[in-house]
Amino acid sequence: MKVLVPVKRVVDYNVKVRVKSDQTGVDIANVKMSMNPFDEIAVEEATRLKEKGTASEVVAVSCGVAQCQETLRTAMAIGADRGVLVQTDVELQPLAVAKLLKALVDKEQPQLVILGKQAIDDDANQTGQMLAALLGWPQATFASKVEVADGKATVTREVDGGLETVSLKLPAIVTTDLRLNEPRYVTLPNIMKAKKKPLETVAPADLGVDPAPRLKTLKVTEPPARKAGIKVADVAALVDKLKNEAKVL
């Protein structure tokens, strides 16, 4: 079974994001970039499936600028067998990424696509669902447990009311949540091995996809500063402030 794992290059989660002075977007100049944490969980899960003998090959895919090769090398250091970069300088939105991934799925013919539920830069939470719709495949989002056997994937999902378990016929799409696993520490020997693994670069035109953005960002602004908290003497004072000042009671 072949598993396809899309990964995205984003601003590292430890970095304080700053908005450009002209409000056209986020300043990423000289900022540390890394793999989207949810995608890192997806790569780890695919690697574990391979280690169990369930999967035969793990293919990491990224769409974006040339520097996304670093993200793919990280995925290969975790355990992916090879990487594919769809290289473009165009601003990629979820629908464009889903179309590019669909073209790659048609080419690679994987039985399972595992990707993060969302990226921490745009928080769109759309690509996995759009890819499933374009392919006509079943999907399980927000996965906290994945088991694959007998041509089916049994996925435990995190929902508002608790947990939900669904069964999907392969091929299928799975998006990962935080509690699915704990990604392994990438060791230096594996980083060196990843440099020798094959990495293919293609253009959107090679896949027959136009990645031009459909949405225009009017402006990006920082959230308003939060007011400092206060201490209250007792429960009665807390209830009074919640009722009369915050007006939430």
Short mmCIF file of C-alpha atoms in Angstrom, two decimals:
data_model
loop_
_atom_site.label_atom_id
_atom_site.label_comp_id
_atom_site.label_asym_id
_atom_site.label_seq_id
_atom_site.Cartn_x
_atom_site.Cartn_y
_atom_site.Cartn_z
CA MET A 1 0.00 0.00 0.00
CA LYS A 2 1.31 3.41 -0.98
CA VAL A 3 0.69 6.38 1.33
CA LEU A 4 0.86 9.99 0.13
CA VAL A 5 1.63 12.66 2.76
CA PRO A 6 1.31 16.35 1.82
CA VAL A 7 3.48 18.66 3.97
CA LYS A 8 3.53 22.46 4.15
CA ARG A 9 6.35 24.90 4.93
CA VAL A 10 5.14 27.45 7.48
CA VAL A 11 6.53 29.97 9.96
CA ASP A 12 7.82 28.00 12.95
CA TYR A 13 5.28 27.78 15.76
CA ASN A 14 7.78 29.29 18.24
CA VAL A 15 8.17 32.48 16.20
CA LYS A 16 6.15 35.59 17.07
CA VAL A 17 4.41 36.50 13.81
CA ARG A 18 4.68 40.12 12.70
CA VAL A 19 2.45 41.89 10.19
CA LYS A 20 4.08 43.92 7.41
CA SER A 21 3.90 47.69 7.81
CA ASP A 22 1.81 48.00 4.61
CA GLN A 23 -0.65 45.35 5.94
CA THR A 24 -0.25 43.18 2.82
CA GLY A 25 0.61 40.06 4.78
CA VAL A 26 2.93 38.48 7.34
CA ASP A 27 6.62 39.31 7.35
CA ILE A 28 8.59 36.10 6.72
CA ALA A 29 11.95 37.72 5.89
CA ASN A 30 14.73 36.16 8.01
CA VAL A 31 12.13 34.15 9.94
CA LYS A 32 12.61 30.50 10.89
CA MET A 33 10.43 28.23 8.77
CA SER A 34 9.56 24.60 9.52
CA MET A 35 7.10 21.83 8.72
CA ASN A 36 3.49 22.42 9.74
CA PRO A 37 3.12 20.52 13.07
CA PHE A 38 -0.06 18.71 11.98
CA ASP A 39 1.73 17.52 8.82
CA GLU A 40 4.62 16.28 10.94
CA ILE A 41 2.11 14.11 12.81
CA ALA A 42 0.83 12.85 9.44
CA VAL A 43 4.36 11.86 8.33
CA GLU A 44 4.93 10.08 11.64
CA GLU A 45 1.67 8.13 11.29
CA ALA A 46 2.50 7.10 7.70
CA THR A 47 5.97 6.02 8.82
CA ARG A 48 4.46 3.91 11.62
CA LEU A 49 2.15 2.23 9.11
CA LYS A 50 5.21 1.35 7.04
CA GLU A 51 7.08 0.04 10.08
CA LYS A 52 4.10 -2.22 10.89
CA GLY A 53 4.24 -3.61 7.36
CA THR A 54 0.86 -2.13 6.44
CA ALA A 55 2.32 0.42 4.01
CA SER A 56 4.98 -0.38 1.43
CA GLU A 57 5.94 3.18 0.44
CA VAL A 58 5.53 6.68 1.89
CA VAL A 59 5.68 9.59 -0.54
CA ALA A 60 5.96 13.15 0.85
CA VAL A 61 4.58 15.99 -1.29
CA SER A 62 4.90 19.75 -0.91
CA CYS A 63 3.63 22.66 -3.00
CA GLY A 64 5.35 26.03 -2.99
CA VAL A 65 8.70 27.75 -3.38
CA ALA A 66 12.06 26.02 -3.90
CA GLN A 67 12.83 26.19 -0.16
CA CYS A 68 10.06 23.61 0.42
CA GLN A 69 12.74 21.05 -0.45
CA GLU A 70 14.01 21.49 3.13
CA THR A 71 10.57 20.53 4.45
CA LEU A 72 10.52 17.45 2.21
CA ARG A 73 14.00 16.45 3.44
CA THR A 74 12.70 16.66 7.00
CA ALA A 75 9.78 14.40 6.05
CA MET A 76 12.23 11.94 4.51
CA ALA A 77 14.38 12.08 7.66
CA ILE A 78 11.30 11.08 9.68
CA GLY A 79 10.67 8.13 7.37
CA ALA A 80 9.26 9.06 3.94
CA ASP A 81 10.88 7.13 1.09
CA ARG A 82 10.91 9.94 -1.47
CA GLY A 83 9.63 13.45 -2.07
CA VAL A 84 7.80 15.38 -4.78
CA LEU A 85 7.89 19.18 -4.93
CA VAL A 86 5.34 21.09 -7.00
CA GLN A 87 7.42 24.24 -7.35
CA THR A 88 5.73 27.60 -7.87
CA ASP A 89 6.13 31.16 -6.58
CA VAL A 90 2.39 31.80 -6.88
CA GLU A 91 0.47 32.30 -3.62
CA LEU A 92 -1.25 28.95 -3.13
CA GLN A 93 -4.73 28.80 -1.64
CA PRO A 94 -6.46 25.61 -0.40
CA LEU A 95 -8.40 24.92 -3.61
CA ALA A 96 -5.26 25.26 -5.76
CA VAL A 97 -3.34 22.92 -3.43
CA ALA A 98 -6.20 20.40 -3.53
CA LYS A 99 -6.19 20.45 -7.34
CA LEU A 100 -2.41 19.94 -7.42
CA LEU A 101 -2.68 17.06 -4.95
CA LYS A 102 -5.47 15.48 -6.99
CA ALA A 103 -3.24 15.54 -10.07
CA LEU A 104 -0.45 13.88 -8.06
CA VAL A 105 -2.85 11.28 -6.64
CA ASP A 106 -3.96 10.45 -10.19
CA LYS A 107 -0.29 10.02 -11.11
CA GLU A 108 0.97 8.18 -8.01
CA GLN A 109 -2.19 6.08 -7.31
CA PRO A 110 -1.82 5.87 -3.50
CA GLN A 111 -4.33 3.93 -1.43
CA LEU A 112 -4.22 6.42 1.45
CA VAL A 113 -3.58 10.17 1.76
CA ILE A 114 -2.72 11.41 5.25
CA LEU A 115 -2.35 15.14 5.86
CA GLY A 116 -2.62 17.61 8.72
CA LYS A 117 -6.12 18.86 9.55
CA GLN A 118 -4.95 22.46 9.01
CA ALA A 119 -1.89 24.64 8.58
CA ILE A 120 -0.92 26.94 11.44
CA ASP A 121 -0.36 29.92 9.11
CA ASP A 122 -3.83 30.30 7.53
CA ASP A 123 -5.82 27.89 9.77
CA ALA A 124 -8.05 27.19 6.76
CA ASN A 125 -8.82 23.51 7.48
CA GLN A 126 -9.98 23.06 3.88
CA THR A 127 -7.40 21.20 1.78
CA GLY A 128 -8.15 17.65 2.97
CA GLN A 129 -11.90 18.07 2.54
CA MET A 130 -11.51 19.68 -0.91
CA LEU A 131 -9.16 16.89 -2.03
CA ALA A 132 -11.67 14.24 -0.92
CA ALA A 133 -14.43 16.02 -2.86
CA LEU A 134 -12.33 16.32 -6.03
CA LEU A 135 -11.36 12.64 -5.87
CA GLY A 136 -14.75 11.36 -4.72
CA TRP A 137 -12.99 9.48 -1.91
CA PRO A 138 -14.27 8.88 1.64
CA GLN A 139 -12.66 11.05 4.31
CA ALA A 140 -12.07 11.01 8.07
CA THR A 141 -11.03 14.33 9.59
CA PHE A 142 -9.45 15.18 12.98
CA ALA A 143 -8.11 11.65 13.47
CA SER A 144 -6.79 10.67 16.92
CA LYS A 145 -6.30 6.99 16.02
CA VAL A 146 -5.85 5.21 12.68
CA GLU A 147 -5.90 1.47 11.99
CA VAL A 148 -5.61 0.00 8.49
CA ALA A 149 -6.48 -3.62 7.66
CA ASP A 150 -8.31 -5.65 5.01
CA GLY A 151 -8.72 -2.75 2.60
CA LYS A 152 -10.35 -0.55 5.24
CA ALA A 153 -9.24 2.25 7.53
CA THR A 154 -10.81 2.50 10.98
CA VAL A 155 -10.42 6.05 12.26
CA THR A 156 -11.25 7.50 15.66
CA ARG A 157 -12.19 11.16 15.25
CA GLU A 158 -12.22 13.99 17.75
CA VAL A 159 -15.62 15.71 17.71
CA ASP A 160 -17.26 18.31 19.96
CA GLY A 161 -19.09 15.66 21.99
CA GLY A 162 -16.10 13.34 22.45
CA LEU A 163 -14.90 10.62 20.07
CA GLU A 164 -16.44 9.08 16.96
CA THR A 165 -15.19 5.96 15.18
CA VAL A 166 -15.72 5.57 11.44
CA SER A 167 -14.78 2.87 8.92
CA LEU A 168 -13.61 3.87 5.43
CA LYS A 169 -13.05 1.79 2.32
CA LEU A 170 -9.67 2.48 0.76
CA PRO A 171 -8.62 4.58 -1.05
CA ALA A 172 -9.39 7.33 1.46
CA ILE A 173 -8.34 10.68 2.90
CA VAL A 174 -7.39 11.10 6.58
CA THR A 175 -6.55 14.41 8.30
CA THR A 176 -4.63 14.30 11.57
CA ASP A 177 -5.29 15.89 14.94
CA LEU A 178 -2.75 16.63 17.68
CA ARG A 179 -3.40 13.53 19.79
CA LEU A 180 -2.82 11.01 17.00
CA ASN A 181 0.85 10.53 17.90
CA GLU A 182 4.05 12.15 19.12
CA PRO A 183 6.45 12.71 16.17
CA ARG A 184 9.87 11.18 16.69
CA TYR A 185 13.05 13.20 17.17
CA VAL A 186 14.92 13.43 13.86
CA THR A 187 18.44 12.09 14.36
CA LEU A 188 21.54 13.23 12.48
CA PRO A 189 22.07 9.85 10.73
CA ASN A 190 18.51 9.98 9.38
CA ILE A 191 19.04 13.58 8.22
CA MET A 192 22.13 12.42 6.30
CA LYS A 193 20.22 9.47 4.80
CA ALA A 194 17.40 11.82 3.73
CA LYS A 195 19.84 13.80 1.58
CA LYS A 196 20.33 10.72 -0.61
CA LYS A 197 16.64 9.93 -1.06
CA PRO A 198 15.07 10.89 -4.42
CA LEU A 199 13.30 14.25 -4.67
CA GLU A 200 11.38 15.04 -7.86
CA THR A 201 10.45 18.59 -8.87
CA VAL A 202 7.49 19.34 -11.13
CA ALA A 203 5.64 22.50 -12.15
CA PRO A 204 1.88 23.07 -11.87
CA ALA A 205 1.73 23.24 -15.68
CA ASP A 206 3.17 19.70 -15.84
CA LEU A 207 0.14 18.58 -13.84
CA GLY A 208 -2.31 20.59 -15.92
CA VAL A 209 -3.32 22.83 -13.01
CA ASP A 210 -3.64 26.61 -12.89
CA PRO A 211 -2.77 27.62 -9.29
CA ALA A 212 -3.76 31.29 -9.68
CA PRO A 213 -5.42 32.56 -6.47
CA ARG A 214 -9.21 33.01 -6.48
CA LEU A 215 -9.31 35.18 -3.36
CA LYS A 216 -7.63 38.55 -2.75
CA THR A 217 -6.37 39.55 0.68
CA LEU A 218 -7.45 43.13 1.31
CA LYS A 219 -5.36 43.68 4.43
CA VAL A 220 -3.80 41.87 7.37
CA THR A 221 -3.90 43.44 10.83
CA GLU A 222 -2.70 42.36 14.26
CA PRO A 223 -5.34 41.42 16.84
CA PRO A 224 -6.16 44.08 19.45
CA ALA A 225 -4.02 44.00 22.57
CA ARG A 226 -5.61 42.12 25.44
CA LYS A 227 -6.33 43.98 28.66
CA ALA A 228 -4.42 42.95 31.76
CA GLY A 229 -6.20 40.58 34.11
CA ILE A 230 -7.28 41.53 37.63
CA LYS A 231 -7.51 39.70 40.95
CA VAL A 232 -10.69 39.60 42.98
CA ALA A 233 -11.05 39.13 46.72
CA ASP A 234 -13.68 36.41 46.71
CA VAL A 235 -16.31 34.53 44.71
CA ALA A 236 -18.93 37.22 45.32
CA ALA A 237 -16.69 39.86 43.74
CA LEU A 238 -16.00 37.57 40.78
CA VAL A 239 -19.71 36.97 40.19
CA ASP A 240 -20.38 40.72 40.48
CA LYS A 241 -17.78 41.57 37.82
CA LEU A 242 -18.94 38.78 35.49
CA LYS A 243 -22.51 40.02 35.82
CA ASN A 244 -22.09 43.79 35.77
CA GLU A 245 -18.83 44.41 33.87
CA ALA A 246 -18.29 41.45 31.53
CA LYS A 247 -22.07 40.88 31.29
CA VAL A 248 -21.63 37.16 30.67
CA LEU A 249 -24.00 36.05 33.43
#
